[in-house]
Coordinates of C-alpha atoms and ligand atoms in Angstrom, one line a residue:
X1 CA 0.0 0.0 0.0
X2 CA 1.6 3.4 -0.7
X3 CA 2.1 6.0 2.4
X4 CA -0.3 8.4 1.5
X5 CA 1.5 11.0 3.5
X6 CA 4.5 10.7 0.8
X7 CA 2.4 11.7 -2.5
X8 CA 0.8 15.3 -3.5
X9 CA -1.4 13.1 -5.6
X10 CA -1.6 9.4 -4.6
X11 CA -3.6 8.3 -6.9
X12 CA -1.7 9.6 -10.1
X13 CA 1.3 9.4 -8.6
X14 CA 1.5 5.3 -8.0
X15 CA -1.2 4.9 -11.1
X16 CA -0.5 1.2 -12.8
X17 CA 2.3 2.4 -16.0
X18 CA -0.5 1.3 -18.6
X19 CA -3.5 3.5 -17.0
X20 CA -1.3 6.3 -16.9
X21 CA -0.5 5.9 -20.9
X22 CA -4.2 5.9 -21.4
X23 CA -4.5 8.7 -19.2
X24 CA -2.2 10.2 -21.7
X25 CA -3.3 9.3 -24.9
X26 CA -6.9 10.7 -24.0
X27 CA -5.5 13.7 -22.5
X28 CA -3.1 14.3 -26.0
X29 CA -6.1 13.6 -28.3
X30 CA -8.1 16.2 -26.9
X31 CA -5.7 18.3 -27.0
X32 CA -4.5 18.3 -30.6
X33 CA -8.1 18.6 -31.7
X34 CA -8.7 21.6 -29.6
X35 CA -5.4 23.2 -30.6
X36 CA -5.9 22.4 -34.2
X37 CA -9.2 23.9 -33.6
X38 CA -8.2 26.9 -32.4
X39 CA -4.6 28.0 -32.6
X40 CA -3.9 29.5 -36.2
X41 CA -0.1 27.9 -35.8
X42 CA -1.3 24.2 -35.5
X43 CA -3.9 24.5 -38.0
X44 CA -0.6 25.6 -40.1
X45 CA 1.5 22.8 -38.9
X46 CA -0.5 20.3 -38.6
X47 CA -2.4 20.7 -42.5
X48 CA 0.8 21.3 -44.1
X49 CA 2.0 17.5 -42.6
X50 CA -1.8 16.7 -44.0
X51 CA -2.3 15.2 -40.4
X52 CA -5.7 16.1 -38.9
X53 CA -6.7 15.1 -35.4
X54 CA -9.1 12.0 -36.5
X55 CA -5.6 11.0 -37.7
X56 CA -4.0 10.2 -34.3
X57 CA -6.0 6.5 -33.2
X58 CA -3.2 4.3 -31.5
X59 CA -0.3 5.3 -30.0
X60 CA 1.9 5.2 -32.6
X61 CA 0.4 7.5 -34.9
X62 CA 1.3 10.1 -32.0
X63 CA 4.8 9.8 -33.9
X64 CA 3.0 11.3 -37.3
X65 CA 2.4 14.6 -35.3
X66 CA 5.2 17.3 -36.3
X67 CA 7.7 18.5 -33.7
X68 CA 7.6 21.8 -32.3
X69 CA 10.3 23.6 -32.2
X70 CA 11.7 27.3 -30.6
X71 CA 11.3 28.7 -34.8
X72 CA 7.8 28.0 -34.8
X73 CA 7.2 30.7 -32.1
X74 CA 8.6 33.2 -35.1
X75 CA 4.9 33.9 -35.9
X76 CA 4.4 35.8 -32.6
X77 CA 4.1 39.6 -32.0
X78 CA 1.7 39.9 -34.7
X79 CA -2.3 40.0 -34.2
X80 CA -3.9 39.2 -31.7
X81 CA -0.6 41.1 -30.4
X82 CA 1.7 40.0 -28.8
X83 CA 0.7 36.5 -29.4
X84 CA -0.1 36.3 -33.0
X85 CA -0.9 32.5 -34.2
X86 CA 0.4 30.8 -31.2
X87 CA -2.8 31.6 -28.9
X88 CA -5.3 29.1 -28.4
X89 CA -8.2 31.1 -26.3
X90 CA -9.5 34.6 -26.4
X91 CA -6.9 37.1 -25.5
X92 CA -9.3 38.3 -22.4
X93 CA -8.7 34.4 -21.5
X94 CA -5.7 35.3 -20.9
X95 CA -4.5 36.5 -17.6
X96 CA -0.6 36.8 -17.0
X97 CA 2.6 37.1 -19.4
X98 CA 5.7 36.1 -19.0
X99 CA 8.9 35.4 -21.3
X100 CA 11.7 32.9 -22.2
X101 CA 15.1 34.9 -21.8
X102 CA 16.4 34.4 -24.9
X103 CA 19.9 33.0 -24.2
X104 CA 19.0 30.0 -27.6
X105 CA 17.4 32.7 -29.5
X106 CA 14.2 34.9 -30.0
X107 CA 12.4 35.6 -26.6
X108 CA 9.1 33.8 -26.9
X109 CA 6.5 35.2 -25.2
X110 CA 4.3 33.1 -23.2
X111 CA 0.4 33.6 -21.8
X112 CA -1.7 31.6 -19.4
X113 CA -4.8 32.0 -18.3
X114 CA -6.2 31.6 -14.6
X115 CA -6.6 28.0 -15.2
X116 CA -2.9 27.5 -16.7
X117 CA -2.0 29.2 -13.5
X118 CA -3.3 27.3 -11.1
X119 CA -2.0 24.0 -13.5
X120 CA 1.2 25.7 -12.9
X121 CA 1.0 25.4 -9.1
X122 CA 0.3 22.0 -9.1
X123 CA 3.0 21.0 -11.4
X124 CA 5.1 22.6 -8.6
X125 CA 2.9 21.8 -5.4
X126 CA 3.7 17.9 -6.8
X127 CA 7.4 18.7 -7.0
X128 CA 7.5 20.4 -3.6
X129 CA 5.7 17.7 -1.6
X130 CA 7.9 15.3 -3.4
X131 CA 10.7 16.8 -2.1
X132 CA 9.4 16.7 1.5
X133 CA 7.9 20.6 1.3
X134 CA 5.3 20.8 4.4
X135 CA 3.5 23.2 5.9
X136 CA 5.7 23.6 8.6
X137 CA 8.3 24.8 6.4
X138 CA 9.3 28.8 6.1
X139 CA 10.0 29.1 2.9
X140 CA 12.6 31.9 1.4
X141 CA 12.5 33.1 -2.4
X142 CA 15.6 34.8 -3.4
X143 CA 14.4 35.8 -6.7
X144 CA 14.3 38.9 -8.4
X145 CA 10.4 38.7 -9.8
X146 CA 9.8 39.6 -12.8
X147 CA 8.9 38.6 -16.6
X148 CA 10.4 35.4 -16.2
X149 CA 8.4 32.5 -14.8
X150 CA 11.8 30.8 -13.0
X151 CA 10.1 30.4 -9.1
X152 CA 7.3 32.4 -9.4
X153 CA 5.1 28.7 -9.8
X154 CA 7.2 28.1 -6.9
X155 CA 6.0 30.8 -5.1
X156 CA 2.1 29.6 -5.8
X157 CA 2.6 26.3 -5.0
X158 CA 4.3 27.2 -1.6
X159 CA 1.5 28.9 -0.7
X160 CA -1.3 26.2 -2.0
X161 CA 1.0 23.3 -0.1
X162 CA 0.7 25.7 3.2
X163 CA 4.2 27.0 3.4
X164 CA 5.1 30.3 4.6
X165 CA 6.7 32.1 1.5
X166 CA 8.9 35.0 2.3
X167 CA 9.5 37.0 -1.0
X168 CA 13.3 37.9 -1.2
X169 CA 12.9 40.0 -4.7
X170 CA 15.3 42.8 -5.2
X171 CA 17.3 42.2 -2.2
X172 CA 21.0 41.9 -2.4
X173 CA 22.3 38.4 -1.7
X174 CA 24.0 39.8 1.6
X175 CA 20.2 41.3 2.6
X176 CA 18.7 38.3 1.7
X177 CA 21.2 36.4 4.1
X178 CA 20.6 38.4 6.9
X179 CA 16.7 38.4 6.4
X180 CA 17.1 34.4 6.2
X181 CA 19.1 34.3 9.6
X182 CA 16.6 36.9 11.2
X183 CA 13.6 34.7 10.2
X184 CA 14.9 31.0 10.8
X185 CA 13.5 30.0 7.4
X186 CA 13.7 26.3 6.7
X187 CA 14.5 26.0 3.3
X188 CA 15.1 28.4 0.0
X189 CA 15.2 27.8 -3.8
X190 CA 17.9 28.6 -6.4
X191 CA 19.8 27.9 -9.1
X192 CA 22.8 25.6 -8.2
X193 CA 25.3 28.9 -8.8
X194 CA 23.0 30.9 -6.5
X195 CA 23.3 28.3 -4.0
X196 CA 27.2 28.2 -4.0
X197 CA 27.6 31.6 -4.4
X198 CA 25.2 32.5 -1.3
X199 CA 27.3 30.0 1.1
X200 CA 29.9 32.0 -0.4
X201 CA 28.6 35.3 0.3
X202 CA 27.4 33.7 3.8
X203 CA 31.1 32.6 4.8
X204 CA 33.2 35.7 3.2
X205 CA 30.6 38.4 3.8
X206 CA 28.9 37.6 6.8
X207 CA 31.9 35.3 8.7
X208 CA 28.4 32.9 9.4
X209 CA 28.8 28.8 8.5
X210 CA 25.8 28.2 6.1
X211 CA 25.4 25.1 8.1
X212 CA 24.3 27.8 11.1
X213 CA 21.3 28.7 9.0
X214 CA 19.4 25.5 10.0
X215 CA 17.8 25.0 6.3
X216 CA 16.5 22.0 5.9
X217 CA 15.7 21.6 2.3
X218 CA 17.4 23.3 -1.2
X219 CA 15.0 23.1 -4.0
X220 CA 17.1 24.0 -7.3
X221 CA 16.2 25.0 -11.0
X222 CA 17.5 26.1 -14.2
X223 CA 21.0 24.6 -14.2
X224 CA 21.8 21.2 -14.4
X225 CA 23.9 21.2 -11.4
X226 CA 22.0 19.7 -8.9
X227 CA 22.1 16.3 -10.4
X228 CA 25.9 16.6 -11.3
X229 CA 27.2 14.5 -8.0
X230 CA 30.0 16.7 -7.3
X231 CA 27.7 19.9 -7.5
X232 CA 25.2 18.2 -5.6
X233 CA 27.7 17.2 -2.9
X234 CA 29.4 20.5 -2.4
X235 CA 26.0 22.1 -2.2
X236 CA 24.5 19.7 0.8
X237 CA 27.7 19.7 2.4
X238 CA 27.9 23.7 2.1
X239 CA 24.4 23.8 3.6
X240 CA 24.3 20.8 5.0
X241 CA 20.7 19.5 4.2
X242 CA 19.2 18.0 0.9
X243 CA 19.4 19.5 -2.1
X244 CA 17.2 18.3 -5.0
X245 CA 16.7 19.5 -8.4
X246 CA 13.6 20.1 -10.5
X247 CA 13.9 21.0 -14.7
X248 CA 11.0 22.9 -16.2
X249 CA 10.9 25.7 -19.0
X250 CA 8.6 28.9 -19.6
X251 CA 7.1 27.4 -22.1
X252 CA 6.5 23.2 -21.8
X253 CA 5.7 23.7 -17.6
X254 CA 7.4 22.4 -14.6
X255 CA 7.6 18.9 -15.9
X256 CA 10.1 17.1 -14.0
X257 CA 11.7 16.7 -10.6
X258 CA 14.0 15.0 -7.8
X259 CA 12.5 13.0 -5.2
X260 CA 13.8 13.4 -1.7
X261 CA 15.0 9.8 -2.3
X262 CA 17.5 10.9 -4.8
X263 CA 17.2 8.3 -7.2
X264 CA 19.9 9.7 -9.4
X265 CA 17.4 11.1 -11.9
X266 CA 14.2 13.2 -12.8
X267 CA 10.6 11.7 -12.1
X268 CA 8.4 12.6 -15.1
X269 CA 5.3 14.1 -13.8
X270 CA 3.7 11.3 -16.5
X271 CA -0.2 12.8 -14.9
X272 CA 0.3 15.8 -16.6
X273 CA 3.0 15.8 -19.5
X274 CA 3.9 13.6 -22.2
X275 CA 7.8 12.6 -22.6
X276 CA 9.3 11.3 -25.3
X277 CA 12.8 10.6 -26.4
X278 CA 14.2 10.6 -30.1
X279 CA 17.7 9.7 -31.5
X280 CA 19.7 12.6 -31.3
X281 CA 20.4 12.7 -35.4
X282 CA 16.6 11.2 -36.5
X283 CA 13.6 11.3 -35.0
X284 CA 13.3 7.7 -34.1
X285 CA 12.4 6.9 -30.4
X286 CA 14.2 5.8 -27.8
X287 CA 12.5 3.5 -25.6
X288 CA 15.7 1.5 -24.2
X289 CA 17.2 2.7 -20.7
X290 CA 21.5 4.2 -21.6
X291 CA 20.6 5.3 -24.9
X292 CA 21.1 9.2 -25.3
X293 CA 17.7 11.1 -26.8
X294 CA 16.7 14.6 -27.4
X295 CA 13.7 15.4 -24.8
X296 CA 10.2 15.9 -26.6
X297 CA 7.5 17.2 -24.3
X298 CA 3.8 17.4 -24.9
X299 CA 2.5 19.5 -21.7
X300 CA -1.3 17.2 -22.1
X301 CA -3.3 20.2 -19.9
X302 CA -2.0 23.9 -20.6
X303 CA -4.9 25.9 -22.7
X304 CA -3.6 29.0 -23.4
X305 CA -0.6 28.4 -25.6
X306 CA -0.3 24.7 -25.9
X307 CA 2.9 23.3 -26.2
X308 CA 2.6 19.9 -28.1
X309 CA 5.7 17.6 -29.0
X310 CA 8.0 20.5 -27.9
X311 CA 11.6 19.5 -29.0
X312 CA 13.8 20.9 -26.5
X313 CA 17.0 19.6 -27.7
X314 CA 17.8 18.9 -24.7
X315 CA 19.4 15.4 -24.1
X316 CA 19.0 12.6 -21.4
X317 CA 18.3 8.9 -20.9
X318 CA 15.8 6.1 -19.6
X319 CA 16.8 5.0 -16.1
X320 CA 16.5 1.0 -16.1
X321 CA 15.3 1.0 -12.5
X322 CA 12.4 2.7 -10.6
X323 CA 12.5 4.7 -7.5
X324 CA 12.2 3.9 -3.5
X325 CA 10.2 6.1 -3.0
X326 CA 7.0 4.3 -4.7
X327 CA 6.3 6.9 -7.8
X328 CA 5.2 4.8 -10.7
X329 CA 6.4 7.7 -13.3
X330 CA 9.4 7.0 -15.3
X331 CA 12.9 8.2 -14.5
X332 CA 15.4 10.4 -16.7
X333 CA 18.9 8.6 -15.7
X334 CA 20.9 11.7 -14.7
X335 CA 18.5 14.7 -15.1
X336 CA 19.2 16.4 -18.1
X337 CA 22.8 16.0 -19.8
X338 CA 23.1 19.0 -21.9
X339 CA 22.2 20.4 -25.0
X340 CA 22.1 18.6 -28.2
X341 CA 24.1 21.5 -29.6
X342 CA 26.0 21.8 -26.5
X343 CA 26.9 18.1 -26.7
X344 CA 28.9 17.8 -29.4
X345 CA 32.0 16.0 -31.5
X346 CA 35.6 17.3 -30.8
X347 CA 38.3 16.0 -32.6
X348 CA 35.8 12.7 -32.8
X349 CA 35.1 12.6 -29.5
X350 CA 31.6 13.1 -27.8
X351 CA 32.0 16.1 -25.2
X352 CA 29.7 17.4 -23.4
X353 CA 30.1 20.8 -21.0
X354 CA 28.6 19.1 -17.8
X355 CA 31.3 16.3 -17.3
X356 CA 33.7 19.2 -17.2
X357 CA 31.8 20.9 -14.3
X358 CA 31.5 17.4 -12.7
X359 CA 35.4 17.0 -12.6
X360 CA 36.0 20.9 -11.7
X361 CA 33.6 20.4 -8.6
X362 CA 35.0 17.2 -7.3
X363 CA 37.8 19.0 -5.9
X364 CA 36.7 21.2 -2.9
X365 CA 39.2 23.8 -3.4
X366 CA 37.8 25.1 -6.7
X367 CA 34.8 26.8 -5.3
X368 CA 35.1 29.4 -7.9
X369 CA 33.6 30.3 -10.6
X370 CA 34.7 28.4 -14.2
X371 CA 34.1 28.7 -18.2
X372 CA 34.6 26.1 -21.0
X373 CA 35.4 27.4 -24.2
X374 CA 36.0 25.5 -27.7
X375 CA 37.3 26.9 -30.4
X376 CA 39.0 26.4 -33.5
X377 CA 42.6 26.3 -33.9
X378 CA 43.3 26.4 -37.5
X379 CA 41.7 23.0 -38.5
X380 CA 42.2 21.2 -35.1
X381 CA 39.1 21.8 -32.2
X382 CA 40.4 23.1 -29.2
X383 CA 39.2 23.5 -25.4
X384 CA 39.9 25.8 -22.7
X385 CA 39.1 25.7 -19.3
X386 CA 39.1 28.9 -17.4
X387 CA 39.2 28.3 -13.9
X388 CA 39.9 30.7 -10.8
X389 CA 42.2 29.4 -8.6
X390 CA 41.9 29.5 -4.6
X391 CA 43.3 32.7 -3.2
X392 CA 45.2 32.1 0.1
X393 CA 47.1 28.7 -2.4
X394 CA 50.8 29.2 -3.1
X395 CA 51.8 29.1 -5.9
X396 CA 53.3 25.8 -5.5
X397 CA 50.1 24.5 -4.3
X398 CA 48.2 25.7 -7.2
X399 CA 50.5 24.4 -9.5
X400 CA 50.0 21.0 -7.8
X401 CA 46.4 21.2 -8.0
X402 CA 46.1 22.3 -11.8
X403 CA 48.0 19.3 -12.4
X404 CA 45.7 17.0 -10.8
X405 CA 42.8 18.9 -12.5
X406 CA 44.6 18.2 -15.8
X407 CA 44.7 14.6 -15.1
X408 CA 41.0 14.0 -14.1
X409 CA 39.7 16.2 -17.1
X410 CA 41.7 13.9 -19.2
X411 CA 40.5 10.7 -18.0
X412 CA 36.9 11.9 -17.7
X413 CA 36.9 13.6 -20.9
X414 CA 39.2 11.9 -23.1
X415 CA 40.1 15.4 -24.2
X416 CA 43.3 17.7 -23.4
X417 CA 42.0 20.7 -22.5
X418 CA 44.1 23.4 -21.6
X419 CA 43.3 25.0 -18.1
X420 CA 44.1 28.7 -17.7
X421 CA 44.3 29.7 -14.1
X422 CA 42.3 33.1 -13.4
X423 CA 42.2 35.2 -10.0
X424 CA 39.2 34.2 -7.3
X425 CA 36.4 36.5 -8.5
X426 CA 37.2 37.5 -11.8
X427 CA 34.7 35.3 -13.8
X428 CA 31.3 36.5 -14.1
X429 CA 28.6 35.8 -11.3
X430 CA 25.3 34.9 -12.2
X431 CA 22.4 34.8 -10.2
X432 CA 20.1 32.6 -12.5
X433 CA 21.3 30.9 -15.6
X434 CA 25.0 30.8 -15.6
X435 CA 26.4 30.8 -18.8
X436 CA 29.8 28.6 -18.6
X437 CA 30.1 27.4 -22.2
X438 CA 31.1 29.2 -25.5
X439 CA 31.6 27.4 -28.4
X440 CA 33.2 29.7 -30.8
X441 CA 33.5 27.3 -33.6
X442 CA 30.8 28.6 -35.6
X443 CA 28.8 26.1 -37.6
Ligands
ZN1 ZN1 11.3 8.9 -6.3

């Protein structure tokens, strides 16, 4: 019998695998017929494929439905502004805006209406309880609130589990510190940067132990740090409580999370989104657990602007085993692993950004910032890696150190990369999406 007491939703949560596909596949037919119905964009899509809804009977015919993909928001900012073919309801449906930030393109602009709001809560009230948020818990939001969507779900959800929510916006990270001490909050959510660089601030600024703070929880989002062992690891020993990530994006949902079991992976929230992976050069699925995929996500109850076989290009894997913690939903081994573009070939070898911030992390005295850069070098691929070094290390010491660096990146990677020491604090802070790679090859 599951604990109750350990599920938002008990019932979806440990559904039987093949009532949650039907679940699915009911919830994704009526959604392509009311999109094709009434978004201009599908209409588009979907009759230039000569697919119409009727079209989609089994399961695999869900395959025959184009991709989505970040170009086809292109047709927005045109009537009914700023929109254009992308809505799906009456613009006086729609009831807040917010925005991608842009970093892989054109901002796309995103509306919901009440009820896509309060879907958004529950897509994060799920995550939340799942990572062992009560109503006991005082909760503290450093986030600057604004356009973009990053926490402000959170927020909602907070409230609707019963948490206290104490709004941190434009605070300072010092302020926010302080104002965190002052109140005894329990737990806090940030990007995995945000959370380093606050023990950080905590330690420098402040002289204070982050382990004095008493938080008991660390929700993180928008990096994939928090499922990168080493990251994870310096994070719950920096804080000393449970950190546990969650991946969503403005405009697919909050569609995955961490348990507070730590599987290793994301749990799909399978009740409300449809994941699928492909091959990363074809669109053929991936169904086996170890093999990489790109990420394709149908969110199966958004109205406003529907998002249906969304390719996110980003990249992950099935896990082969389930979870402790009783969840029926499939597992993404690792969270996600990177970009598809961000994953690349160099010099014939697969590289991907993250295995470098793994390696970086394992050792405790680079608790700076880093960047990974690849470039060409006449016709040969080359990578740097721009690391600050620890400021009270001699220079013997840090010689030491880079040397040991060298070594692990080349047995992780398979790769010489060069490093390139850089004084503690020169590289760029960020306080949401840090941007560590450049690829400067040009394609
Ligand atoms: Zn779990």
């Amino acid at each position: 019998m599951p604990n109750h007491a350990e599920y938002w939703n008990s019932t979806l949560e440990t559904l039987d695998p093949s009532r949650t596909r039907d679940l699915q596949f009911l919830k994704f037919k009526r959604l392509l017929a009311r999109s094709y119905e009434n978004s201009r964009l599908y209409r588009r899509k979907y009759d230039a494929a000569g697919l119409t809804p009727a079209d989609v009977r089994t399961w695999d015919d869900v395959a025959k439905v184009p991709l989505l993909t970040k170009d086809d928001y292109r047709c927005q900012g045109k009537d009914p502004f700023p929109y254009g073919d992308t809505l799906c309801v009456p613009l006086e449906d729609v009831t807040v805006f917010h925005q991608t930030s842009g970093t892989t393109g054109t901002p796309v602009y995103q509306p919901d209406t009440w009820a896509d709001w309060e879907w958004w809560s529950e897509c994060w009230a799920t995550i939340m309880w799942a990572q062992g948020f009560r109503p006991s818990d005082r909760l503290f939001l450093p986030f600057g609130y604004n356009i973009f969507v990053a926490y402000w779900a959170g927020h909602y959800a907070a409230e609707k589990i019963g948490c206290e929510v104490v709004p941190g916006g434009v605070l300072g990270t010092r302020e926010r510190l302080m104002k965190m001490k002052e109140l005894a909050v329990t737990a806090f959510m940030a990007t995995p940067t945000y959370v380093l660089g606050m023990a950080e601030t905590a330690r420098k600024d402040l002289g204070i132990d982050p382990r004095e703070f008493g938080i008991q929880k660390i929700l993180c989002a928008g990096e994939p740090g928090a499922l990168v062992p080493s990251t994870k690891a310096r994070m719950q020993e920096a804080w000393g409580c449970k950190v546990c990530d969650h991946v969503g994006a403005t405009e697919v949902g909050a569609w995955s999370f961490e348990c507070s079991h730590q599987p290793g992976g994301l749990h799909i929230n399978e009740a409300l989104f449809l994941v699928e992976l492909l091959a990363l050069d074809s669109d053929t699925p991936v169904t086996e657990p170890g093999v990489p995929g790109r990420i394709v996500i149908t969110s199966l109850d958004r109205v406003a602007q529907p998002c249906i076989r969304f390719d996110t290009k980003d990249v992950s894997m099935w896990a082969a085993d389930r979870c402790s913690c009783g969840r029926t939903w499939k597992i993404l081994d690792k969270g996600v692993h990177g970009r598809v573009d961000h994953i690349t070939k160099v010099k014939g070898v697969l590289f991907s950004p993250v295995t470098v911030e793994e390696v970086v992390r394992s050792f405790a005295e680079l608790d700076g910032e880093f960047e990974v850069i690849v470039e060409k070098q006449g016709d040969l691929d080359s990578i740097r890696l721009r690391v600050e070094t620890p400021p009270d290390l001699s220079a013997e010491g840090t010689a030491g150190l880079l040397t040991k660096l060298g070594s692990a990146l080349r047995w992780k990677t398979q790769l010489n990369i060069t490093i390139e020491p850089q004084p503690y604090g020169s590289l760029p802070r960020y306080e949401v999406k840090a941007k560590r790679f450049h690829d400067r090859r040009g394609k």
